[in-house]
């Protein structure tokens, strides 16, 4: 079944006032700004490219916000430096209906939308090339071009920021004894999901778990060849996880107390997330049979060649995985594959990105573990049916209902039936992004995507869905 792109009335008004009384420091990242934006449409939700990869600010068809920000950046030419940022948003927005069960009866209501958001609030410092920061800030995927890409697969900048403590290398540093030919960069973070109220308001209380107070973990490491050479290769890995929290099971609006469980968050559990391992007797049976928490990750590689005229061509991929089978690349061609061209000039075509996304293999259609069944006893294991971004206990790899990974996987927010899991994670898509200058001070950007969805491994669609956005 083909779904045509619905184009409604869209009115966007933006006013940006920056550096009203001067700048803090020339060529620095210190600034303050005041901005306004609004949109109006005839549907329930905002058009795809008005909401995708916007850090969760725009979701519904009618909204407007006033945003005030102050930032002080790190001074990289100093051994010791500090930074801070505060980004406040006053918001008005339409809402979307949600169905839920109460005492066995199906009801519908429209949850409210917060009128005030602390979008970013953080402090940080560095000494030489080591940094530490605390708070919530808008972070993006370092492999893809955030402005033109469809988005990274683990953390794309599509969802609201997660408060966290981060530490690591501020940038790539030379590995000793390699004479600058190999550099390393890495970071480690722990944080907390803040969307308890959203989950309670949008969950259908029907026949699945809802997990609140979940904690967040992220780590990454990358190696890069000499960046001063024309040909530069970067290879890395990224892992993230949900863990802890209280898991409650509802059946047709009624809480099943016997299934309520609180996952431990002892010091050793933080290490179990850092070095993925199975849970102990205080964790649920799933954590004991597999791994403690819900893990997602990717392998990534980027290879760029710079020409003498300062233009460049780059190829890259992100190989997503949900478990060890995907980590071992038993999931076929699944991943994000991209090409990027940069002209190195402010001309009519300064930057082009072309991407192909495949999430259909998922390591095969079946999954079982020998410990899943006591009778009959199964001596072999099938590690398929990865069901990307979904988890039995946790409410999908999302924050405030929006995908932490690619926005092409339709987010939980759009499930007006209150199903707090992904319904569209077996997808293929192509994406094109381009930008350039029609005049020295006039820049344009074009984004277009085409996606096909087969639903999920466990909830397949009777007919495939085809969507185009641009």
PDB file of C-alpha atoms in Angstrom, residues 134-431:
ATOM      1  CA  UNK A 134      27.841  17.614  33.564  1.00  0.00           C
ATOM      2  CA  UNK A 135      24.307  18.484  32.501  1.00  0.00           C
ATOM      3  CA  UNK A 136      22.187  18.201  29.379  1.00  0.00           C
ATOM      4  CA  UNK A 137      23.385  19.506  26.029  1.00  0.00           C
ATOM      5  CA  UNK A 138      22.522  18.918  22.396  1.00  0.00           C
ATOM      6  CA  UNK A 139      24.858  16.203  21.118  1.00  0.00           C
ATOM      7  CA  UNK A 140      25.072  14.733  17.633  1.00  0.00           C
ATOM      8  CA  UNK A 141      26.635  11.816  15.774  1.00  0.00           C
ATOM      9  CA  UNK A 142      30.270  12.532  14.879  1.00  0.00           C
ATOM     10  CA  UNK A 143      30.377  10.297  11.800  1.00  0.00           C
ATOM     11  CA  UNK A 144      27.664  11.925   9.702  1.00  0.00           C
ATOM     12  CA  UNK A 145      27.080  15.504   8.575  1.00  0.00           C
ATOM     13  CA  UNK A 146      24.394  16.605  11.041  1.00  0.00           C
ATOM     14  CA  UNK A 147      23.094  19.369   8.774  1.00  0.00           C
ATOM     15  CA  UNK A 148      22.503  17.157   5.727  1.00  0.00           C
ATOM     16  CA  UNK A 149      22.395  13.538   6.938  1.00  0.00           C
ATOM     17  CA  UNK A 150      19.338  11.438   7.752  1.00  0.00           C
ATOM     18  CA  UNK A 151      20.961  10.955  11.176  1.00  0.00           C
ATOM     19  CA  UNK A 152      23.202   8.562  13.054  1.00  0.00           C
ATOM     20  CA  UNK A 153      21.977   5.166  14.227  1.00  0.00           C
ATOM     21  CA  UNK A 154      22.820   5.282  17.958  1.00  0.00           C
ATOM     22  CA  UNK A 155      22.563   8.983  18.809  1.00  0.00           C
ATOM     23  CA  UNK A 156      21.385  11.302  16.054  1.00  0.00           C
ATOM     24  CA  UNK A 157      20.281  14.523  17.726  1.00  0.00           C
ATOM     25  CA  UNK A 158      16.655  13.656  16.979  1.00  0.00           C
ATOM     26  CA  UNK A 159      15.487  13.403  20.614  1.00  0.00           C
ATOM     27  CA  UNK A 160      15.658  15.684  23.637  1.00  0.00           C
ATOM     28  CA  UNK A 161      19.080  15.840  25.368  1.00  0.00           C
ATOM     29  CA  UNK A 162      19.720  13.442  28.269  1.00  0.00           C
ATOM     30  CA  UNK A 163      21.322  14.858  31.466  1.00  0.00           C
ATOM     31  CA  UNK A 164      24.639  13.094  31.945  1.00  0.00           C
ATOM     32  CA  UNK A 165      28.192  13.269  33.203  1.00  0.00           C
ATOM     33  CA  UNK A 166      30.712  12.879  30.368  1.00  0.00           C
ATOM     34  CA  UNK A 167      34.497  12.561  30.362  1.00  0.00           C
ATOM     35  CA  UNK A 168      37.126  11.768  27.770  1.00  0.00           C
ATOM     36  CA  UNK A 169      39.362  13.312  25.122  1.00  0.00           C
ATOM     37  CA  UNK A 170      38.111  16.657  23.843  1.00  0.00           C
ATOM     38  CA  UNK A 171      39.493  15.825  20.384  1.00  0.00           C
ATOM     39  CA  UNK A 172      41.790  13.342  18.677  1.00  0.00           C
ATOM     40  CA  UNK A 173      45.239  13.031  20.272  1.00  0.00           C
ATOM     41  CA  UNK A 174      48.369  11.360  18.948  1.00  0.00           C
ATOM     42  CA  UNK A 175      49.072   7.843  20.189  1.00  0.00           C
ATOM     43  CA  UNK A 176      52.616   7.702  21.600  1.00  0.00           C
ATOM     44  CA  UNK A 177      55.324   6.195  19.382  1.00  0.00           C
ATOM     45  CA  UNK A 178      53.191   6.456  16.206  1.00  0.00           C
ATOM     46  CA  UNK A 179      54.775   9.797  15.185  1.00  0.00           C
ATOM     47  CA  UNK A 180      51.337  11.295  14.536  1.00  0.00           C
ATOM     48  CA  UNK A 181      50.237   8.585  12.125  1.00  0.00           C
ATOM     49  CA  UNK A 182      47.535   7.245  14.471  1.00  0.00           C
ATOM     50  CA  UNK A 183      45.305   9.286  16.775  1.00  0.00           C
ATOM     51  CA  UNK A 184      42.719   8.269  19.363  1.00  0.00           C
ATOM     52  CA  UNK A 185      39.556   9.818  20.756  1.00  0.00           C
ATOM     53  CA  UNK A 186      37.080   8.416  23.264  1.00  0.00           C
ATOM     54  CA  UNK A 187      34.541   9.293  25.910  1.00  0.00           C
ATOM     55  CA  UNK A 188      32.444   7.741  28.662  1.00  0.00           C
ATOM     56  CA  UNK A 189      29.099   8.922  30.053  1.00  0.00           C
ATOM     57  CA  UNK A 190      26.411   8.038  32.584  1.00  0.00           C
ATOM     58  CA  UNK A 191      23.087   9.835  32.805  1.00  0.00           C
ATOM     59  CA  UNK A 192      19.356   9.557  33.433  1.00  0.00           C
ATOM     60  CA  UNK A 193      16.307   9.481  31.185  1.00  0.00           C
ATOM     61  CA  UNK A 194      13.927  12.273  32.201  1.00  0.00           C
ATOM     62  CA  UNK A 195      10.749  11.213  30.375  1.00  0.00           C
ATOM     63  CA  UNK A 196       8.804   9.524  33.197  1.00  0.00           C
ATOM     64  CA  UNK A 197       5.827  11.877  32.824  1.00  0.00           C
ATOM     65  CA  UNK A 198       5.776  11.428  29.060  1.00  0.00           C
ATOM     66  CA  UNK A 199       5.691   7.637  29.403  1.00  0.00           C
ATOM     67  CA  UNK A 200       2.902   7.718  31.972  1.00  0.00           C
ATOM     68  CA  UNK A 201       0.849  10.088  29.785  1.00  0.00           C
ATOM     69  CA  UNK A 202       1.327   8.200  26.503  1.00  0.00           C
ATOM     70  CA  UNK A 203       1.345   4.545  27.595  1.00  0.00           C
ATOM     71  CA  UNK A 204      -1.833   2.555  26.859  1.00  0.00           C
ATOM     72  CA  UNK A 205      -1.668   0.469  30.093  1.00  0.00           C
ATOM     73  CA  UNK A 206      -2.743  -2.551  28.106  1.00  0.00           C
ATOM     74  CA  UNK A 207      -0.446  -5.557  27.939  1.00  0.00           C
ATOM     75  CA  UNK A 208       3.232  -4.703  28.271  1.00  0.00           C
ATOM     76  CA  UNK A 209       5.864  -3.254  30.586  1.00  0.00           C
ATOM     77  CA  UNK A 210       6.430   0.426  31.241  1.00  0.00           C
ATOM     78  CA  UNK A 211       9.816   1.263  32.782  1.00  0.00           C
ATOM     79  CA  UNK A 212      10.446   4.571  34.531  1.00  0.00           C
ATOM     80  CA  UNK A 213      13.553   6.100  36.143  1.00  0.00           C
ATOM     81  CA  UNK A 214      15.851   4.341  33.675  1.00  0.00           C
ATOM     82  CA  UNK A 215      19.535   5.269  33.647  1.00  0.00           C
ATOM     83  CA  UNK A 216      21.686   5.983  30.590  1.00  0.00           C
ATOM     84  CA  UNK A 217      25.174   4.920  29.552  1.00  0.00           C
ATOM     85  CA  UNK A 218      27.288   5.779  26.535  1.00  0.00           C
ATOM     86  CA  UNK A 219      30.854   5.092  25.458  1.00  0.00           C
ATOM     87  CA  UNK A 220      32.786   5.478  22.242  1.00  0.00           C
ATOM     88  CA  UNK A 221      36.301   5.094  20.886  1.00  0.00           C
ATOM     89  CA  UNK A 222      37.754   6.108  17.516  1.00  0.00           C
ATOM     90  CA  UNK A 223      41.108   5.859  15.775  1.00  0.00           C
ATOM     91  CA  UNK A 224      42.164   8.228  13.000  1.00  0.00           C
ATOM     92  CA  UNK A 225      45.094   8.298  10.607  1.00  0.00           C
ATOM     93  CA  UNK A 226      47.219  11.427  10.157  1.00  0.00           C
ATOM     94  CA  UNK A 227      44.709  14.244   9.424  1.00  0.00           C
ATOM     95  CA  UNK A 228      47.348  16.345   7.631  1.00  0.00           C
ATOM     96  CA  UNK A 229      47.539  13.837   4.784  1.00  0.00           C
ATOM     97  CA  UNK A 230      45.198  13.920   1.753  1.00  0.00           C
ATOM     98  CA  UNK A 231      43.711  10.517   2.604  1.00  0.00           C
ATOM     99  CA  UNK A 232      42.309  10.119   6.129  1.00  0.00           C
ATOM    100  CA  UNK A 233      40.655   7.025   7.607  1.00  0.00           C
ATOM    101  CA  UNK A 234      38.675   6.972  10.857  1.00  0.00           C
ATOM    102  CA  UNK A 235      37.378   3.780  12.448  1.00  0.00           C
ATOM    103  CA  UNK A 236      35.455   3.473  15.685  1.00  0.00           C
ATOM    104  CA  UNK A 237      32.846   1.861  17.880  1.00  0.00           C
ATOM    105  CA  UNK A 238      29.966   3.287  19.896  1.00  0.00           C
ATOM    106  CA  UNK A 239      27.867   1.631  22.604  1.00  0.00           C
ATOM    107  CA  UNK A 240      24.911   2.931  24.596  1.00  0.00           C
ATOM    108  CA  UNK A 241      22.520   1.364  27.089  1.00  0.00           C
ATOM    109  CA  UNK A 242      19.431   1.723  29.248  1.00  0.00           C
ATOM    110  CA  UNK A 243      19.585   0.155  32.699  1.00  0.00           C
ATOM    111  CA  UNK A 244      18.042   0.338  36.146  1.00  0.00           C
ATOM    112  CA  UNK A 245      14.558   1.729  36.627  1.00  0.00           C
ATOM    113  CA  UNK A 246      11.274   0.309  37.883  1.00  0.00           C
ATOM    114  CA  UNK A 247       9.373  -2.041  35.579  1.00  0.00           C
ATOM    115  CA  UNK A 248       5.583  -2.263  35.906  1.00  0.00           C
ATOM    116  CA  UNK A 249       3.258  -4.518  33.937  1.00  0.00           C
ATOM    117  CA  UNK A 250      -0.361  -3.576  33.199  1.00  0.00           C
ATOM    118  CA  UNK A 251      -3.112  -5.742  31.752  1.00  0.00           C
ATOM    119  CA  UNK A 252      -6.125  -3.870  30.377  1.00  0.00           C
ATOM    120  CA  UNK A 253      -5.516  -0.954  32.715  1.00  0.00           C
ATOM    121  CA  UNK A 254      -4.836  -3.016  35.847  1.00  0.00           C
ATOM    122  CA  UNK A 255      -1.384  -3.116  37.459  1.00  0.00           C
ATOM    123  CA  UNK A 256      -0.086  -6.659  37.987  1.00  0.00           C
ATOM    124  CA  UNK A 257       1.789  -6.204  41.278  1.00  0.00           C
ATOM    125  CA  UNK A 258       3.488  -9.589  41.089  1.00  0.00           C
ATOM    126  CA  UNK A 259       5.345  -8.509  37.932  1.00  0.00           C
ATOM    127  CA  UNK A 260       6.609  -5.182  39.295  1.00  0.00           C
ATOM    128  CA  UNK A 261      10.377  -5.179  39.714  1.00  0.00           C
ATOM    129  CA  UNK A 262      13.083  -2.627  40.412  1.00  0.00           C
ATOM    130  CA  UNK A 263      16.421  -3.213  38.702  1.00  0.00           C
ATOM    131  CA  UNK A 264      19.432  -2.749  40.992  1.00  0.00           C
ATOM    132  CA  UNK A 265      21.836   0.143  40.422  1.00  0.00           C
ATOM    133  CA  UNK A 266      24.708  -0.873  42.658  1.00  0.00           C
ATOM    134  CA  UNK A 267      28.288   0.109  41.871  1.00  0.00           C
ATOM    135  CA  UNK A 268      28.909  -3.304  40.312  1.00  0.00           C
ATOM    136  CA  UNK A 269      25.888  -2.800  38.055  1.00  0.00           C
ATOM    137  CA  UNK A 270      27.531   0.306  36.591  1.00  0.00           C
ATOM    138  CA  UNK A 271      30.508  -1.911  35.747  1.00  0.00           C
ATOM    139  CA  UNK A 272      28.175  -4.537  34.242  1.00  0.00           C
ATOM    140  CA  UNK A 273      26.973  -1.831  31.862  1.00  0.00           C
ATOM    141  CA  UNK A 274      30.483  -0.550  31.185  1.00  0.00           C
ATOM    142  CA  UNK A 275      31.653  -4.088  30.391  1.00  0.00           C
ATOM    143  CA  UNK A 276      28.424  -5.770  29.189  1.00  0.00           C
ATOM    144  CA  UNK A 277      27.732  -8.905  31.215  1.00  0.00           C
ATOM    145  CA  UNK A 278      24.782 -10.865  32.587  1.00  0.00           C
ATOM    146  CA  UNK A 279      22.918  -9.908  35.745  1.00  0.00           C
ATOM    147  CA  UNK A 280      22.905 -11.732  39.061  1.00  0.00           C
ATOM    148  CA  UNK A 281      20.120 -13.077  41.281  1.00  0.00           C
ATOM    149  CA  UNK A 282      18.783  -9.585  42.032  1.00  0.00           C
ATOM    150  CA  UNK A 283      18.051  -8.903  38.368  1.00  0.00           C
ATOM    151  CA  UNK A 284      15.252 -10.316  36.206  1.00  0.00           C
ATOM    152  CA  UNK A 285      15.582 -13.635  34.376  1.00  0.00           C
ATOM    153  CA  UNK A 286      16.146 -11.945  31.027  1.00  0.00           C
ATOM    154  CA  UNK A 287      19.112  -9.976  32.378  1.00  0.00           C
ATOM    155  CA  UNK A 288      20.523 -13.179  33.849  1.00  0.00           C
ATOM    156  CA  UNK A 289      20.151 -15.165  30.611  1.00  0.00           C
ATOM    157  CA  UNK A 290      21.464 -12.409  28.336  1.00  0.00           C
ATOM    158  CA  UNK A 291      22.953  -9.079  29.442  1.00  0.00           C
ATOM    159  CA  UNK A 292      22.047  -6.628  32.170  1.00  0.00           C
ATOM    160  CA  UNK A 293      20.157  -3.701  30.622  1.00  0.00           C
ATOM    161  CA  UNK A 294      19.259  -2.843  27.039  1.00  0.00           C
ATOM    162  CA  UNK A 295      22.280  -2.318  24.786  1.00  0.00           C
ATOM    163  CA  UNK A 296      22.600  -0.714  21.343  1.00  0.00           C
ATOM    164  CA  UNK A 297      25.739   0.034  19.361  1.00  0.00           C
ATOM    165  CA  UNK A 298      27.511   0.442  16.071  1.00  0.00           C
ATOM    166  CA  UNK A 299      30.794  -0.021  14.243  1.00  0.00           C
ATOM    167  CA  UNK A 300      31.700   2.933  12.045  1.00  0.00           C
ATOM    168  CA  UNK A 301      34.254   3.796   9.404  1.00  0.00           C
ATOM    169  CA  UNK A 302      34.961   6.946   7.411  1.00  0.00           C
ATOM    170  CA  UNK A 303      37.462   7.376   4.554  1.00  0.00           C
ATOM    171  CA  UNK A 304      38.048  10.857   3.108  1.00  0.00           C
ATOM    172  CA  UNK A 305      40.245  12.125   0.283  1.00  0.00           C
ATOM    173  CA  UNK A 306      41.054  15.844  -0.009  1.00  0.00           C
ATOM    174  CA  UNK A 307      42.041  17.255  -3.389  1.00  0.00           C
ATOM    175  CA  UNK A 308      44.500  20.084  -3.979  1.00  0.00           C
ATOM    176  CA  UNK A 309      41.677  22.575  -4.623  1.00  0.00           C
ATOM    177  CA  UNK A 310      40.406  21.874  -1.050  1.00  0.00           C
ATOM    178  CA  UNK A 311      37.406  19.864  -2.237  1.00  0.00           C
ATOM    179  CA  UNK A 312      36.909  16.410  -0.745  1.00  0.00           C
ATOM    180  CA  UNK A 313      35.045  13.132  -1.166  1.00  0.00           C
ATOM    181  CA  UNK A 314      34.178  10.919   1.785  1.00  0.00           C
ATOM    182  CA  UNK A 315      32.603   7.497   2.158  1.00  0.00           C
ATOM    183  CA  UNK A 316      31.329   6.173   5.478  1.00  0.00           C
ATOM    184  CA  UNK A 317      29.189   3.540   7.129  1.00  0.00           C
ATOM    185  CA  UNK A 318      27.596   2.847  10.492  1.00  0.00           C
ATOM    186  CA  UNK A 319      26.914  -0.841  11.165  1.00  0.00           C
ATOM    187  CA  UNK A 320      24.195  -0.926  13.806  1.00  0.00           C
ATOM    188  CA  UNK A 321      23.726  -3.813  16.221  1.00  0.00           C
ATOM    189  CA  UNK A 322      21.362  -4.677  19.057  1.00  0.00           C
ATOM    190  CA  UNK A 323      23.220  -7.702  20.405  1.00  0.00           C
ATOM    191  CA  UNK A 324      26.254  -9.930  19.864  1.00  0.00           C
ATOM    192  CA  UNK A 325      24.955 -11.333  16.569  1.00  0.00           C
ATOM    193  CA  UNK A 326      24.805  -7.881  15.009  1.00  0.00           C
ATOM    194  CA  UNK A 327      28.129  -6.971  16.589  1.00  0.00           C
ATOM    195  CA  UNK A 328      29.600  -9.968  14.760  1.00  0.00           C
ATOM    196  CA  UNK A 329      27.968  -8.679  11.546  1.00  0.00           C
ATOM    197  CA  UNK A 330      25.516 -11.549  11.203  1.00  0.00           C
ATOM    198  CA  UNK A 331      22.917  -8.956  10.165  1.00  0.00           C
ATOM    199  CA  UNK A 332      23.902  -8.727   6.507  1.00  0.00           C
ATOM    200  CA  UNK A 333      23.907  -5.279   4.921  1.00  0.00           C
ATOM    201  CA  UNK A 334      22.103  -3.629   7.812  1.00  0.00           C
ATOM    202  CA  UNK A 335      23.484  -0.181   8.529  1.00  0.00           C
ATOM    203  CA  UNK A 336      23.829   3.338   7.192  1.00  0.00           C
ATOM    204  CA  UNK A 337      26.003   3.766   4.091  1.00  0.00           C
ATOM    205  CA  UNK A 338      26.914   7.252   2.889  1.00  0.00           C
ATOM    206  CA  UNK A 339      28.857   9.385   0.406  1.00  0.00           C
ATOM    207  CA  UNK A 340      29.666  13.051   0.928  1.00  0.00           C
ATOM    208  CA  UNK A 341      31.150  15.707  -1.355  1.00  0.00           C
ATOM    209  CA  UNK A 342      32.458  19.091  -0.212  1.00  0.00           C
ATOM    210  CA  UNK A 343      33.530  21.745  -2.700  1.00  0.00           C
ATOM    211  CA  UNK A 344      35.550  23.667  -0.116  1.00  0.00           C
ATOM    212  CA  UNK A 345      34.019  26.900  -1.401  1.00  0.00           C
ATOM    213  CA  UNK A 346      30.908  29.019  -0.951  1.00  0.00           C
ATOM    214  CA  UNK A 347      29.448  28.160  -4.332  1.00  0.00           C
ATOM    215  CA  UNK A 348      26.085  26.997  -5.631  1.00  0.00           C
ATOM    216  CA  UNK A 349      26.770  23.387  -4.569  1.00  0.00           C
ATOM    217  CA  UNK A 350      28.974  23.406  -1.472  1.00  0.00           C
ATOM    218  CA  UNK A 351      27.990  20.085   0.067  1.00  0.00           C
ATOM    219  CA  UNK A 352      26.137  16.935  -1.029  1.00  0.00           C
ATOM    220  CA  UNK A 353      25.251  13.855   1.041  1.00  0.00           C
ATOM    221  CA  UNK A 354      23.763  10.630  -0.345  1.00  0.00           C
ATOM    222  CA  UNK A 355      22.805   7.823   2.063  1.00  0.00           C
ATOM    223  CA  UNK A 356      21.303   4.346   1.990  1.00  0.00           C
ATOM    224  CA  UNK A 357      19.771   2.878   5.152  1.00  0.00           C
ATOM    225  CA  UNK A 358      18.978  -0.817   5.588  1.00  0.00           C
ATOM    226  CA  UNK A 359      17.530  -2.331   8.780  1.00  0.00           C
ATOM    227  CA  UNK A 360      15.736  -5.369   7.365  1.00  0.00           C
ATOM    228  CA  UNK A 361      17.999  -8.351   8.103  1.00  0.00           C
ATOM    229  CA  UNK A 362      18.182  -8.106  11.906  1.00  0.00           C
ATOM    230  CA  UNK A 363      20.275 -11.316  12.049  1.00  0.00           C
ATOM    231  CA  UNK A 364      17.410 -13.443  10.741  1.00  0.00           C
ATOM    232  CA  UNK A 365      13.782 -14.081  11.758  1.00  0.00           C
ATOM    233  CA  UNK A 366      14.213 -16.334  14.830  1.00  0.00           C
ATOM    234  CA  UNK A 367      15.651 -15.978  18.314  1.00  0.00           C
ATOM    235  CA  UNK A 368      15.888 -18.348  21.251  1.00  0.00           C
ATOM    236  CA  UNK A 369      18.307 -19.103  24.048  1.00  0.00           C
ATOM    237  CA  UNK A 370      18.746 -22.581  25.603  1.00  0.00           C
ATOM    238  CA  UNK A 371      17.603 -21.132  28.936  1.00  0.00           C
ATOM    239  CA  UNK A 372      14.326 -19.907  27.418  1.00  0.00           C
ATOM    240  CA  UNK A 373      12.712 -23.344  27.546  1.00  0.00           C
ATOM    241  CA  UNK A 374      13.039 -26.075  30.151  1.00  0.00           C
ATOM    242  CA  UNK A 375      10.854 -28.573  28.280  1.00  0.00           C
ATOM    243  CA  UNK A 376      11.698 -29.461  25.606  1.00  0.00           C
ATOM    244  CA  UNK A 377      15.340 -28.624  26.242  1.00  0.00           C
ATOM    245  CA  UNK A 378      16.975 -26.758  23.351  1.00  0.00           C
ATOM    246  CA  UNK A 379      20.708 -27.307  23.018  1.00  0.00           C
ATOM    247  CA  UNK A 380      21.273 -24.855  20.170  1.00  0.00           C
ATOM    248  CA  UNK A 381      20.784 -21.107  19.969  1.00  0.00           C
ATOM    249  CA  UNK A 382      19.355 -18.798  17.303  1.00  0.00           C
ATOM    250  CA  UNK A 383      20.361 -15.166  17.646  1.00  0.00           C
ATOM    251  CA  UNK A 384      18.076 -13.434  15.156  1.00  0.00           C
ATOM    252  CA  UNK A 385      14.917 -11.326  15.444  1.00  0.00           C
ATOM    253  CA  UNK A 386      16.952  -8.452  16.869  1.00  0.00           C
ATOM    254  CA  UNK A 387      13.920  -6.111  16.741  1.00  0.00           C
ATOM    255  CA  UNK A 388      16.073  -2.984  16.497  1.00  0.00           C
ATOM    256  CA  UNK A 389      15.542  -0.245  19.107  1.00  0.00           C
ATOM    257  CA  UNK A 390      12.947  -2.362  20.960  1.00  0.00           C
ATOM    258  CA  UNK A 391      13.269  -4.194  24.274  1.00  0.00           C
ATOM    259  CA  UNK A 392      10.933  -6.373  26.340  1.00  0.00           C
ATOM    260  CA  UNK A 393      11.252  -4.259  29.487  1.00  0.00           C
ATOM    261  CA  UNK A 394      12.393  -0.824  28.303  1.00  0.00           C
ATOM    262  CA  UNK A 395      10.226   1.516  26.253  1.00  0.00           C
ATOM    263  CA  UNK A 396      12.315   1.503  23.105  1.00  0.00           C
ATOM    264  CA  UNK A 397      15.567   3.342  22.416  1.00  0.00           C
ATOM    265  CA  UNK A 398      13.906   6.736  22.704  1.00  0.00           C
ATOM    266  CA  UNK A 399      13.613   9.829  24.882  1.00  0.00           C
ATOM    267  CA  UNK A 400      10.343  11.752  25.235  1.00  0.00           C
ATOM    268  CA  UNK A 401       8.906   9.480  22.552  1.00  0.00           C
ATOM    269  CA  UNK A 402      11.452  10.371  19.865  1.00  0.00           C
ATOM    270  CA  UNK A 403      14.042   8.012  18.445  1.00  0.00           C
ATOM    271  CA  UNK A 404      17.522   8.451  19.883  1.00  0.00           C
ATOM    272  CA  UNK A 405      18.781   6.868  16.664  1.00  0.00           C
ATOM    273  CA  UNK A 406      17.627   7.441  13.111  1.00  0.00           C
ATOM    274  CA  UNK A 407      14.428   9.425  12.683  1.00  0.00           C
ATOM    275  CA  UNK A 408      13.546   7.133   9.760  1.00  0.00           C
ATOM    276  CA  UNK A 409      12.482   4.538  12.340  1.00  0.00           C
ATOM    277  CA  UNK A 410       9.072   5.994  13.143  1.00  0.00           C
ATOM    278  CA  UNK A 411       9.152   7.202  16.738  1.00  0.00           C
ATOM    279  CA  UNK A 412       6.939   6.117  19.634  1.00  0.00           C
ATOM    280  CA  UNK A 413       5.313   9.560  19.831  1.00  0.00           C
ATOM    281  CA  UNK A 414       3.419   8.829  16.610  1.00  0.00           C
ATOM    282  CA  UNK A 415       1.756   5.729  18.109  1.00  0.00           C
ATOM    283  CA  UNK A 416      -1.558   7.283  19.090  1.00  0.00           C
ATOM    284  CA  UNK A 417      -2.696   3.866  20.349  1.00  0.00           C
ATOM    285  CA  UNK A 418      -0.297   4.207  23.308  1.00  0.00           C
ATOM    286  CA  UNK A 419       2.035   1.393  22.214  1.00  0.00           C
ATOM    287  CA  UNK A 420       5.397   2.386  23.705  1.00  0.00           C
ATOM    288  CA  UNK A 421       7.563   0.393  21.313  1.00  0.00           C
ATOM    289  CA  UNK A 422       8.684   0.861  17.709  1.00  0.00           C
ATOM    290  CA  UNK A 423       6.238  -0.329  15.041  1.00  0.00           C
ATOM    291  CA  UNK A 424       8.512   0.438  12.083  1.00  0.00           C
ATOM    292  CA  UNK A 425      12.077  -0.791  12.552  1.00  0.00           C
ATOM    293  CA  UNK A 426      12.373  -3.102   9.516  1.00  0.00           C
ATOM    294  CA  UNK A 427      13.004  -0.350   6.996  1.00  0.00           C
ATOM    295  CA  UNK A 428      14.999   0.612   3.942  1.00  0.00           C
ATOM    296  CA  UNK A 429      15.536   4.179   2.874  1.00  0.00           C
ATOM    297  CA  UNK A 430      17.489   6.502   0.618  1.00  0.00           C
ATOM    298  CA  UNK A 431      18.305  10.068   1.539  1.00  0.00           C
TER     299      UNK A 431
END
